[in-house]
XYZ file of C-alpha atoms in Angstrom:
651
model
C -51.342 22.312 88.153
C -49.408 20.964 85.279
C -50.167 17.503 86.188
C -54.100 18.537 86.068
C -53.675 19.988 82.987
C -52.191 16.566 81.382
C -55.513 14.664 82.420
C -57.111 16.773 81.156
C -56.102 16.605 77.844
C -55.961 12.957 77.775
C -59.549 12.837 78.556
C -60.310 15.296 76.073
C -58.246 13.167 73.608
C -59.651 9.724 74.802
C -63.285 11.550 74.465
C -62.495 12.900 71.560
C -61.145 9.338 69.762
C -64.983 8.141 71.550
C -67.043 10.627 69.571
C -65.027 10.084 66.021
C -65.525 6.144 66.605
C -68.908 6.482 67.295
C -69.641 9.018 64.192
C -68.088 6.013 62.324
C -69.955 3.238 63.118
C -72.993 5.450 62.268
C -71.833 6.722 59.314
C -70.716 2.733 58.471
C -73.877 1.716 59.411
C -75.738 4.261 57.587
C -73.678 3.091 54.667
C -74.900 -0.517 55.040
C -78.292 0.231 55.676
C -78.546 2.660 52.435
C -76.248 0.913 49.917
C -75.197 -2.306 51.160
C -78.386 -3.666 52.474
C -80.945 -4.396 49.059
C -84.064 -4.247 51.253
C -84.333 -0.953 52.820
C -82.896 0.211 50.017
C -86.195 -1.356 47.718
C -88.060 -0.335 50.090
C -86.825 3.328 49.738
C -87.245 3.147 46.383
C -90.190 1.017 46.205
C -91.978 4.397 48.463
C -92.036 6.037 45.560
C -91.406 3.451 42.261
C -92.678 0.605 41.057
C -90.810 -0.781 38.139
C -92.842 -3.362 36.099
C -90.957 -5.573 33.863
C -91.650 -5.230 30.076
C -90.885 -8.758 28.795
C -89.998 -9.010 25.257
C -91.873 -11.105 22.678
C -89.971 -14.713 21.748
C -88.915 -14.985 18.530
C -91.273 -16.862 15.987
C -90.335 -20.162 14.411
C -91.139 -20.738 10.737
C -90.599 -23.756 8.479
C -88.239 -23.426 5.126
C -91.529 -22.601 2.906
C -92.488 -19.589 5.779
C -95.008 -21.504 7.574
C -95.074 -20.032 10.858
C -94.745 -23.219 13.307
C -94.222 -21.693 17.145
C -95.720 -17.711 17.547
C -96.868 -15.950 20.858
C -100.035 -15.528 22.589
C -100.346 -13.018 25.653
C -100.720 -14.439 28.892
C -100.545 -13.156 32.327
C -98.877 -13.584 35.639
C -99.940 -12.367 39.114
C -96.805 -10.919 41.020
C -96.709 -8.813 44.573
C -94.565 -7.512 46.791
C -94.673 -8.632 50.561
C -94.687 -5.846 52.389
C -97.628 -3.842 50.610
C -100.394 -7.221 50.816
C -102.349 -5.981 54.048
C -106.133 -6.776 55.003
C -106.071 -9.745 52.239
C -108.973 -10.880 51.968
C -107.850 -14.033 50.885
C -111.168 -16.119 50.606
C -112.432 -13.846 47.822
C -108.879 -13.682 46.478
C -109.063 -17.572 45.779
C -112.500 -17.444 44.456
C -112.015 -14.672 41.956
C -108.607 -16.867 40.409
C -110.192 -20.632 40.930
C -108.031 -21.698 43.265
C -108.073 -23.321 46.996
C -107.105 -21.581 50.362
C -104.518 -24.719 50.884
C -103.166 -24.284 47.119
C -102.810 -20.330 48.447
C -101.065 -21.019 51.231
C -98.551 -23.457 50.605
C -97.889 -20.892 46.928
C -97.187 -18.067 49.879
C -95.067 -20.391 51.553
C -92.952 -21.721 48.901
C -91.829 -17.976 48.429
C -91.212 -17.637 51.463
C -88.662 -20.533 51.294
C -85.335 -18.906 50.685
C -83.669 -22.431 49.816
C -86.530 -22.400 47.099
C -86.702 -19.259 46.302
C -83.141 -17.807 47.306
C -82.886 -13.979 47.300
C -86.378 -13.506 48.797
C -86.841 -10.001 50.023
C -90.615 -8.463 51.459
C -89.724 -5.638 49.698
C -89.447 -6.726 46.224
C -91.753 -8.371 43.607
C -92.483 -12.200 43.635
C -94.328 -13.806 41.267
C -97.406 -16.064 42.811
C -99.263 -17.464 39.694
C -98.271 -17.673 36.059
C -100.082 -17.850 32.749
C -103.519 -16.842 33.097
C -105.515 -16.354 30.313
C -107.342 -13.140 28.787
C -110.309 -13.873 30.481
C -108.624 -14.611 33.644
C -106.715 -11.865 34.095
C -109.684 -10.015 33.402
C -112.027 -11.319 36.189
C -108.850 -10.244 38.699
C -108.105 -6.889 36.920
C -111.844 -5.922 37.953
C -111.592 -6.388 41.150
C -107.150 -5.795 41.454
C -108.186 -3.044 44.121
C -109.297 -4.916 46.848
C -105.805 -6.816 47.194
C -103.404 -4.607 47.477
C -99.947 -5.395 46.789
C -100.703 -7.393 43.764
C -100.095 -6.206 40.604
C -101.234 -7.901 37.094
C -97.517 -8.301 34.334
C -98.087 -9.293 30.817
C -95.712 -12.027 28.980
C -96.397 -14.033 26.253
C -96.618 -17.682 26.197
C -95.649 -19.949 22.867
C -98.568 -21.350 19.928
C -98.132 -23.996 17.953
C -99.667 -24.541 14.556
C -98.790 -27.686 13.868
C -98.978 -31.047 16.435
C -95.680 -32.102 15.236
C -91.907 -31.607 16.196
C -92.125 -31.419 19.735
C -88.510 -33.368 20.452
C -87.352 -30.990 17.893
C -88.570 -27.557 18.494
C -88.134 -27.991 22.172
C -90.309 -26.405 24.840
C -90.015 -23.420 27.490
C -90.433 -23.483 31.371
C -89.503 -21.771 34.229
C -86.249 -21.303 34.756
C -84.068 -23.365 37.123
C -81.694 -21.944 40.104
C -78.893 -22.930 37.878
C -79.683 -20.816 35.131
C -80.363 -18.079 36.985
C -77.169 -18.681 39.080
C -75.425 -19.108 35.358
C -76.724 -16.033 33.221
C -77.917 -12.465 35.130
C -80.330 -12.219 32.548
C -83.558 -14.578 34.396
C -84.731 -13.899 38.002
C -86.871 -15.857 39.898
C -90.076 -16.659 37.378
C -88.680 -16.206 34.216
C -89.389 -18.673 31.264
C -86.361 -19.993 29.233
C -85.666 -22.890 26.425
C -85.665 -25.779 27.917
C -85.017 -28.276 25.021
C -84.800 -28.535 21.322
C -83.850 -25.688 19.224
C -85.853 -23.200 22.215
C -82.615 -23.770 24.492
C -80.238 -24.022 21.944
C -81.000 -20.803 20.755
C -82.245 -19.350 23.931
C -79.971 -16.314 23.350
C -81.764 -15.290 20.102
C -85.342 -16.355 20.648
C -85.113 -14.250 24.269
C -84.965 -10.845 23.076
C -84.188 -8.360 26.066
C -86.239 -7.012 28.893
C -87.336 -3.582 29.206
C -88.790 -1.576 32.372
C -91.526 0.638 32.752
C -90.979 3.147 36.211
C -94.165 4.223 37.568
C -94.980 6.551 40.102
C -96.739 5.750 42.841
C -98.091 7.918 45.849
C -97.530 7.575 49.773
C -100.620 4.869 49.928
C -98.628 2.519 47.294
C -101.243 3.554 44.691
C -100.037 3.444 41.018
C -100.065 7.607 39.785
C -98.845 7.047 36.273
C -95.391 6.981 34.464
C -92.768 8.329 36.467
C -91.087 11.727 34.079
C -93.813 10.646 31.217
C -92.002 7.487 30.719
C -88.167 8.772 30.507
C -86.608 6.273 32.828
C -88.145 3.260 30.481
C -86.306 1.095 28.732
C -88.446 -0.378 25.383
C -87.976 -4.551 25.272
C -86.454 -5.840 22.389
C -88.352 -8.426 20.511
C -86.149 -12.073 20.400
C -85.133 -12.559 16.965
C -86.933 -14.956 14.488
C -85.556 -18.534 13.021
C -86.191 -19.949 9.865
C -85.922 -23.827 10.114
C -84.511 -25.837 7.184
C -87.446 -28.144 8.291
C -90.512 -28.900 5.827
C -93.459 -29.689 8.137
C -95.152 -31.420 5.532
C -92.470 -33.528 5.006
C -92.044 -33.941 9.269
C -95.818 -34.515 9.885
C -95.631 -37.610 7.181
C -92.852 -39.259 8.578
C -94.317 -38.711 12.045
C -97.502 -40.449 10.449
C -95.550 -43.529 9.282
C -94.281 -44.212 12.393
C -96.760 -43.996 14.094
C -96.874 -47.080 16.955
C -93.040 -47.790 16.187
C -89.927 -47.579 17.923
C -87.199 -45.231 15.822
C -86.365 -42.075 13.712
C -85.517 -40.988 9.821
C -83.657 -37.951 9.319
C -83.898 -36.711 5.924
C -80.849 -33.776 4.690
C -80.029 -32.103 1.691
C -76.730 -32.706 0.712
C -75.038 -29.676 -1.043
C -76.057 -27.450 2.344
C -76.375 -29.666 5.203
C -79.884 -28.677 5.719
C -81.916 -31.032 7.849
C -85.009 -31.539 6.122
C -87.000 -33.648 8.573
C -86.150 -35.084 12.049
C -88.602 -38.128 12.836
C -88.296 -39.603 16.457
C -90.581 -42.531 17.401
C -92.626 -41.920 19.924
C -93.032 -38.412 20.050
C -95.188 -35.919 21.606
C -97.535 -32.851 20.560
C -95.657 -29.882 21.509
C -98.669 -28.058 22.848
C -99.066 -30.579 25.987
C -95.986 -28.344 27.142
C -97.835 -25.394 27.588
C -99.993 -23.814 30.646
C -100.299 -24.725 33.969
C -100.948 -28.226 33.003
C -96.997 -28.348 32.344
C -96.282 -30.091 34.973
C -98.378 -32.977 34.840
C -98.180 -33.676 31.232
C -94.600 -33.769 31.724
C -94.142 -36.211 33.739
C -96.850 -38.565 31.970
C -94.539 -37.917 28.913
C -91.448 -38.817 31.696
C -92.768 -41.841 33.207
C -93.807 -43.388 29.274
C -91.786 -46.701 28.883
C -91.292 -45.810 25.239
C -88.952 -42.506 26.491
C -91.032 -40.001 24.254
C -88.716 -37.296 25.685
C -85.777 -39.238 23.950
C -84.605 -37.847 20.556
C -83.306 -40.849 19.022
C -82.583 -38.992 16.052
C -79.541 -37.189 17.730
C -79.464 -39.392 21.126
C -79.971 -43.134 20.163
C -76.737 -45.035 18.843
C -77.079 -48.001 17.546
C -75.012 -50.319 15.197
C -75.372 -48.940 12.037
C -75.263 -52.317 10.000
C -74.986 -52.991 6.936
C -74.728 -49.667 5.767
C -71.325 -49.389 7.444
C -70.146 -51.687 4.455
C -70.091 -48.331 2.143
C -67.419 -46.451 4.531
C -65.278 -49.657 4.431
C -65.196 -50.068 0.605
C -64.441 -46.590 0.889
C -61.348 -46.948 3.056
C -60.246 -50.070 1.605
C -59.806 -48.520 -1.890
C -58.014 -45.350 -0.317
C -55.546 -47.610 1.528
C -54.860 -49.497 -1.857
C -56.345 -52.945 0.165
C -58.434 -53.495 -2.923
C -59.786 -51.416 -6.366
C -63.112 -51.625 -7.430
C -62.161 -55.906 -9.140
C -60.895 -57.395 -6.358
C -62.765 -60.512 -6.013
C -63.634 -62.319 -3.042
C -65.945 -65.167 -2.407
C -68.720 -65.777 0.283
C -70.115 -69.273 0.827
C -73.652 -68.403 2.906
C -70.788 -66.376 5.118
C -66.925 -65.605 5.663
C -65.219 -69.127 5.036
C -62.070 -68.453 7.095
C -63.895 -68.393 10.217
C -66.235 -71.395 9.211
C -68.894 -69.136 7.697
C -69.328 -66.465 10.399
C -70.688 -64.045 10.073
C -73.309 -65.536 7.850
C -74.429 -64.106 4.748
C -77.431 -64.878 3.016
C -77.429 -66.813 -0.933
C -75.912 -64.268 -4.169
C -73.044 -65.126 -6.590
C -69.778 -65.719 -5.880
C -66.866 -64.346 -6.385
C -67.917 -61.026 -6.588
C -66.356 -57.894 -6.778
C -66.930 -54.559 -4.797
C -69.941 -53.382 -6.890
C -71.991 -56.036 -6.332
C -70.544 -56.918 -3.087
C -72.588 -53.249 -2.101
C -75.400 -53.886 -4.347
C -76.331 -57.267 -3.157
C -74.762 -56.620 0.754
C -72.363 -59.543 0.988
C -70.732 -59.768 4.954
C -67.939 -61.879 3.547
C -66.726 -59.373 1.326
C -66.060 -56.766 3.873
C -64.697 -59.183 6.350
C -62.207 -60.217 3.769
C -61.014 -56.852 3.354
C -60.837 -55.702 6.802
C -58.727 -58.731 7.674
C -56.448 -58.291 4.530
C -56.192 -54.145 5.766
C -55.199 -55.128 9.582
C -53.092 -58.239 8.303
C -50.814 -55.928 6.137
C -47.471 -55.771 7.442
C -45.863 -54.369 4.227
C -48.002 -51.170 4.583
C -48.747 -51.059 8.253
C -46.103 -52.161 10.851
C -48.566 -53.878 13.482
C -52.286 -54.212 13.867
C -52.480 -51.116 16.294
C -51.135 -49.236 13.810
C -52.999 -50.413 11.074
C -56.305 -50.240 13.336
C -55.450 -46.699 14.006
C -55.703 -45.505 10.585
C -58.686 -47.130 9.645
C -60.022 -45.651 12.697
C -59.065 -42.230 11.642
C -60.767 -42.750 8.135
C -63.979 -43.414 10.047
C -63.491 -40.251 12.012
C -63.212 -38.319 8.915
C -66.519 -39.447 7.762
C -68.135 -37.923 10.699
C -68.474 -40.980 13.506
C -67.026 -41.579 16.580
C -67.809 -37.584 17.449
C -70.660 -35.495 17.703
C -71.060 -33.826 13.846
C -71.809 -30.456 15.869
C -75.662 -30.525 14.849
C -77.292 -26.992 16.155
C -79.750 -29.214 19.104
C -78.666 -29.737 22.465
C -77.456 -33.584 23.802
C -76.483 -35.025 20.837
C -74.768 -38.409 21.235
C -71.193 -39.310 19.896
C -71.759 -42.725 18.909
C -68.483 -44.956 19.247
C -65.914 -45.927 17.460
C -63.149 -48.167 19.232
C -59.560 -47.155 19.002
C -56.603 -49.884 19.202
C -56.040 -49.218 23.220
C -59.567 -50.312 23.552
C -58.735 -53.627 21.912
C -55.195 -54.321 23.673
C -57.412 -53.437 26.933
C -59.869 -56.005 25.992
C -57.628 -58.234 24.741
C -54.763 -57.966 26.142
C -52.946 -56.445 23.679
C -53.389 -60.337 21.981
C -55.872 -59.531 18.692
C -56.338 -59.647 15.227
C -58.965 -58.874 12.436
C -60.915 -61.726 13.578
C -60.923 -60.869 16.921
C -63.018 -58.119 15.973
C -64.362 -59.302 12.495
C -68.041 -58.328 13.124
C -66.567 -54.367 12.959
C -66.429 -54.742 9.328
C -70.446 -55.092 8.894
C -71.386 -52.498 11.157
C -71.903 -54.759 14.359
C -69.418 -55.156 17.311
C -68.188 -52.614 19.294
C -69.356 -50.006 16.359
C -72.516 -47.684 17.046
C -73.546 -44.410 15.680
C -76.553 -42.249 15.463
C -79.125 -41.876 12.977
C -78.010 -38.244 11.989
C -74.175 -39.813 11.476
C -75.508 -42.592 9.071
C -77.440 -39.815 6.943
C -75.102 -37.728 6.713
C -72.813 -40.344 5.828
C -75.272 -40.701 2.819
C -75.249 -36.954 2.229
C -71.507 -37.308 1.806
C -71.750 -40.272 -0.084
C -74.234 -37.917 -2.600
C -71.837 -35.184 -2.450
C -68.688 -37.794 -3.442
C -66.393 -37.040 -0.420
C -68.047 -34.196 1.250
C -70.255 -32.595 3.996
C -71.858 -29.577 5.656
C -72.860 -30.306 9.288
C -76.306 -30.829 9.372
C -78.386 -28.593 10.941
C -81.844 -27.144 11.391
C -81.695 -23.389 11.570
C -81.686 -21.940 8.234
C -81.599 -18.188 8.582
C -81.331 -16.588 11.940
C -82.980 -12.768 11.643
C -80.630 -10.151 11.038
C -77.481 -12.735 11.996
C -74.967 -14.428 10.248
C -75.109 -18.502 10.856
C -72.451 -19.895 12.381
C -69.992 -20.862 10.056
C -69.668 -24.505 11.380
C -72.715 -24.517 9.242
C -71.298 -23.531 5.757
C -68.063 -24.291 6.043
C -67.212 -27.885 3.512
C -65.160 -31.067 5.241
C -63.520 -33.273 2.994
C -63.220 -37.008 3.670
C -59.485 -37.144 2.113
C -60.868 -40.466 0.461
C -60.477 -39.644 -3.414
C -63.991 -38.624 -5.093
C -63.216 -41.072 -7.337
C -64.112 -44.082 -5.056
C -67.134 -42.869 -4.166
C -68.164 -43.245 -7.341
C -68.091 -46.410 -7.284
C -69.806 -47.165 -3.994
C -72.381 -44.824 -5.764
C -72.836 -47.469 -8.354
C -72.811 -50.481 -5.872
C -76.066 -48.411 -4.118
C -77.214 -47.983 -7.813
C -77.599 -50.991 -8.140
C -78.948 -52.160 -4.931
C -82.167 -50.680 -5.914
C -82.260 -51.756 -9.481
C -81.610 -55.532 -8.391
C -79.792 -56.160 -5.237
C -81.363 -55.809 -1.704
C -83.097 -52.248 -1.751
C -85.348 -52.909 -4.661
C -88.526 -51.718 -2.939
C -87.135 -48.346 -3.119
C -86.790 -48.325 -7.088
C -89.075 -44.543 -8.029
C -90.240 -44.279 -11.600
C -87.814 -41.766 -13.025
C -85.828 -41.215 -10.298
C -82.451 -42.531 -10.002
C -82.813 -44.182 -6.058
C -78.812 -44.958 -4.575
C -80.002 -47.502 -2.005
C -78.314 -49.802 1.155
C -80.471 -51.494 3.405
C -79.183 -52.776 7.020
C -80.188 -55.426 9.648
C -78.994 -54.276 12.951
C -78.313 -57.282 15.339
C -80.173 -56.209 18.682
C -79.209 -58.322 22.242
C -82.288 -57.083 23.551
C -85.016 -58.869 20.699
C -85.723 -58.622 17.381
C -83.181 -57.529 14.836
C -83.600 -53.394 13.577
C -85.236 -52.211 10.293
C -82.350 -49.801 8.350
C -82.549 -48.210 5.239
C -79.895 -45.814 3.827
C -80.033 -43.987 0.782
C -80.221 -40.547 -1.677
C -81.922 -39.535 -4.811
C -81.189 -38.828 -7.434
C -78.247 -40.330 -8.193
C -76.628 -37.735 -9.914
C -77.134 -34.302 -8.732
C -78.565 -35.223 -5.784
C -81.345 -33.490 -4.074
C -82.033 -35.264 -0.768
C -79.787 -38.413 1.485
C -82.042 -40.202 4.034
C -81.397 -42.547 6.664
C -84.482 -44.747 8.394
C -84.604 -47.172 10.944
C -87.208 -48.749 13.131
C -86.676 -50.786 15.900
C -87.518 -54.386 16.251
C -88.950 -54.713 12.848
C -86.633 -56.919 11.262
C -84.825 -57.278 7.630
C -84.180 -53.882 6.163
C -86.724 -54.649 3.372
C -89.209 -55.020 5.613
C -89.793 -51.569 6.576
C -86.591 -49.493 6.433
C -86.884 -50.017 2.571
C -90.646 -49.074 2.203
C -90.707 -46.164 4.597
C -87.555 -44.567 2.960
C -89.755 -45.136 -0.478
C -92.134 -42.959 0.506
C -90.526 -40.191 1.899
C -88.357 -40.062 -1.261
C -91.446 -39.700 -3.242
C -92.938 -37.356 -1.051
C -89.680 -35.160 -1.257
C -89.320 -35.241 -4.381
C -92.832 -35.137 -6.572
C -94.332 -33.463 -3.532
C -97.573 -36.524 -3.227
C -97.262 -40.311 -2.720
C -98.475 -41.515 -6.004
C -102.366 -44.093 -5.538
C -100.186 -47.269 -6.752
C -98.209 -46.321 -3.559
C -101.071 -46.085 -1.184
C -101.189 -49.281 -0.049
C -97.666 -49.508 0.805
C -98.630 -46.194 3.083
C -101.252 -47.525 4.821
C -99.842 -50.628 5.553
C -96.445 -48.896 6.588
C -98.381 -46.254 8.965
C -100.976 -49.209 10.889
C -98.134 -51.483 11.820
C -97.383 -51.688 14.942
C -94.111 -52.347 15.769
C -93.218 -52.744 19.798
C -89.782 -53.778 21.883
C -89.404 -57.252 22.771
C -91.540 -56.630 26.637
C -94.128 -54.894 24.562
C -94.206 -57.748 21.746
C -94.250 -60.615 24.754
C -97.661 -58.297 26.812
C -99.621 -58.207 23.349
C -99.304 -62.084 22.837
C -99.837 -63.035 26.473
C -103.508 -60.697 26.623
C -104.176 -61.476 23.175
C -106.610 -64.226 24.548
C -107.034 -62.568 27.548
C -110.007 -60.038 29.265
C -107.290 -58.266 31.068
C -106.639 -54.719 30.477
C -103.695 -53.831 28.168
C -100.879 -51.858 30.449
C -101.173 -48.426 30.590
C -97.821 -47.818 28.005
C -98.793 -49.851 25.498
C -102.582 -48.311 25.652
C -100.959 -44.893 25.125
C -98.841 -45.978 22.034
C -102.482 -48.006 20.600
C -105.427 -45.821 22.206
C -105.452 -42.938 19.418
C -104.318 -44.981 16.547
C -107.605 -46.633 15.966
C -105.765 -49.932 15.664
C -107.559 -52.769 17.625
C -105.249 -53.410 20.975
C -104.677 -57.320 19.915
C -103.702 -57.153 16.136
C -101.587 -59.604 15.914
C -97.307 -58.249 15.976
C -95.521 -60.138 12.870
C -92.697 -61.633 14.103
């Protein structure tokens, strides 16, 4: 009897431990299927919600003088939700939006795709078309009934008033899986900054979402707002920029280089503001908009001339001649020379059998003129007696180093920190990449051509004018940048905070005069302005791959001065030839707000040049005699100028 009893309890007990593991897994899977699992519990809440998304207006771009460049137009997407589409008709659904039953189905399909579209759930909303206008949204709206499961959301999509600063402003496009994997702000179909000051001040321009919670009855039907609108949280607008930029200023320098390779960048000293960005070839920034996007992008991508490449920020190239100015600099802070030390050039540096060459001034000369009339042999002389100086320096690495760190200082070899995305370091060389080269075995003559801005040297065009902005300021600079005034925000103070040289003011003074002087009577005097005191230094960029570069350096006026511009155009030859004139006009157009009529010519001529890369130069000669069609790149670059296809290239 006792014996039954024990079984008895031990199969009440092993029954027992049955039922409690079985309650368990329910209760665990209950769990899952309520909390754990997203889709049943959308679809729970989708029953009886539908939240719409309340996308916030972008912030609006405007110009230093308030002239509204980017704003925002409403547009319209068409989003659904899986498990609610039923009895589609989907021929008339096509029809009514313009679109094919093949561009339908492979759009439904895509979605579908969880490695394209990860997260994909029939029970939440996907969007299937973006950007339809007023009037298309409209046709669908009217007849929104007869496809259930779709459901009409409002955005707005960015206006541009001006067809200028595209590389600049930037564009926006769908987000990528990255940057929805990176932030928890986008989902699937969101627009984002995708370039240009747009992504690099995503953040502000974005503003933040808000929802609207609807009610909606057992047949998915919308009944109104859910508590009289409670639940919703209001978007916040993005907050506006003011640029630093004067589109007037931007649209003429687009127009002068016009059908030319290059970029000026144009800053005002005492705040670092840039006042115009010009890269060579650029695009309108309205053929980033709509659903043509996609095509017009890649056009733009597949251009030979890389119109998608800001050269202003991106391109490094040697910087020339206009190097010389940070080597008198240095030179006279290391106590190498002062402003008489003479040294003379015979057509080019005579201890290495006149290379580099120099072209016919007097000689000796001292470092005034030496900047004024751009003599190579001067600099070379004083590089070699700086890296040569074993009194002051112990070796050549050591001596190398700090002349390195002097150009470093004046804001090469890094990026400067300019408020745009990619921007390029440039490069300056450090002893270890000599004694790598070199094995350890070198000298100043080794690397001689460092001294004029050639050799291993390269910067950007934003380094070289802000080198001139420091140059106006006598030993100091703000980073450049192009936001202004963000609204209701502090700039960063990277942007207002001074860097010092640690060269005494004093010297620049007289590399001030040298510039002076290059205008009055040395090699920049195309830039002389009637009343306007023009500091001047032209370069001639040695180029491996054809025809020397254009450069052209300078600041007005020379005391107190207002603007520092740097210019350079590719394959065009001496500095005079167009760095000079180009930098001329956008001076004048700075500063007395016109070019004056005795200066027209100089305009026209500068803006209907064309000036192409070497394999664009070597097409236009071989067809100039020839019925063939021009290639399709160098159409593009001639086809809206009004320029006949075979004018003659000056070379």
């Amino acid at each position: 009897m006792a014996k039954n009893n024990l079984d008895l309890s031990k199969r009440k007990y092993v029954l027992g431990g049955i039922v409690c593991v079985v309650v368990l897994i329910y209760i665990l899977q209950l769990f899952n299927l309520q909390i754990l699992t997203s889709e049943y519990k959308d679809s729970a809440d989708g029953n009886a919600f539908f939240n719409r998304m309340l996308y916030p207006a972008r912030g609006i771009i405007s110009d230093r003088h308030d002239r509204i460049l980017v704003y925002n137009q409403p547009t319209y997407d068409i989003v659904y939700i899986p498990k609610e589409v039923h009895d589609l008709d989907t021929l008339d659904f096509c029809k009514t939006l313009g679109i094919t039953k093949e561009y339908f189905d492979k759009r439904i399909s895509d979605i579908r795709d969880r490695r394209l579209n990860p997260g994909y759930s029939t029970y939440t909303m996907q969007t299937f078309m973006t950007q339809l206008t007023i009037q298309e949204s409209g046709l669908l709206q009217e007849k929104l009934y007869k496809f259930p499961g779709f459901f009409i959301q409002k955005r707005t999509l960015r206006q541009y008033n001006y067809h200028n600063a595209g590389l600049l402003l930037g564009y926006v496009a769908q987000v990528s899986k990255t940057q929805i994997e990176n932030d928890n702000y986008y989902i699937r179909g969101d627009y984002g900054g995708k370039s240009g000051l747009e992504l690099s001040y995503e953040k502000y321009l974005r503003g933040e979402k808000g929802v609207e919670v609807l009610l909606r009855d057992a047949h998915g039907r919308i009944q109104g707002r859910y508590e009289n609108g409670k639940n919703d949280i209001v978007p916040i607008s993005g907050k506006n920029l003011t640029l630093s930029i004067d589109i007037d200023l931007q649209a003429y320098g687009e127009y002068l280089m016009q059908n030319k390779v290059g970029s000026i960048v144009m800053i005002e000293p005492s705040t670092g503001e840039i006042l115009c960005m010009v890269t060579s070839p650029t695009y309108d920034p309205a053929v980033l908009l709509g659903r043509n996007f996609s095509k017009n992008y890649k056009e733009l991508e597949d251009n030979s001339l890389k119109p998608l490449f800001n050269r202003a920020i991106q391109g490094m190239y040697p910087p020339g001649s206009t190097f010389k100015t940070t080597q008198g600099l240095v030179f006279l802070q290391e106590d190498i020379i002062t402003e008489n030390t003479m040294f003379s050039c015979a057509g080019g540096y005579p201890p290495l059998g006149g290379r580099p060459k120099c072209h016919p001034h007097g000689s000796p000369l001292s470092l005034i003129p030496a900047i004024a009339t751009s003599c190579n042999s001067y600099f070379c002389y004083g590089l070699a007696n700086m890296l040569g100086n074993r009194k002051k320096y112990k070796d050549v690495q050591t001596a190398f180093e700090v002349w390195k760190n002097h150009m470093v200082d004046q804001g090469f070899g890094y990026t400067l920190g300019v408020d745009l995305p990619s921007e390029k370091r440039g490069f300056i060389p450090n002893s270890k990449t000599y004694d790598k080269a070199y094995r350890g075995s070198w000298n100043a003559s080794t690397i001689i051509s460092i001294a004029i801005g050639q050799g291993e040297v390269t910067a950007t065009p934003l380094q070289v004018a802000n080198l001139a902005a420091t140059i106006a300021n006598r030993g100091y600079y703000y980073v450049p940048h192009v936001v202004r005034e963000i609204q209701n925000t502090p700039l960063d103070s990277i942007y207002t905070h001074k860097r010092d040289t640690k060269i005494n003011k004093a010297y620049y003074e007289s590399i001030a005069e040298g510039m002076a002087r290059a205008v009055t009577g040395g090699t920049c005097r195309g830039a002389n302005i009637p009343d306007v005191e023009v500091c001047g230094k032209t370069g001639t960029a040695e180029n491996p791959h054809g025809k020397d570069h254009s450069i052209f350096m300078g600041f007005a006026p020379k005391d107190n001065p207002k603007v520092a511009i740097f210019v350079i155009v590719e394959n065009a030859g001496f500095g005079a030839r167009f760095g000079v004139p180009i930098g001329r006009l956008m001076l004048q157009k700075y500063l007395k707000g016109e070019v004056p009529a005795s200066d027209k010519y100089i305009e026209e001529n500068m803006a209907n040049s064309i000036v192409l890369p070497q394999t664009f130069m070597n097409w236009n000669r071989a067809l100039r005699n020839s019925e063939l069609p021009l290639p399709a790149q160098v159409q593009d670059v001639v086809s809206d100028s009004g320029i006949e296809p075979f004018t003659p290239i000056e070379e």
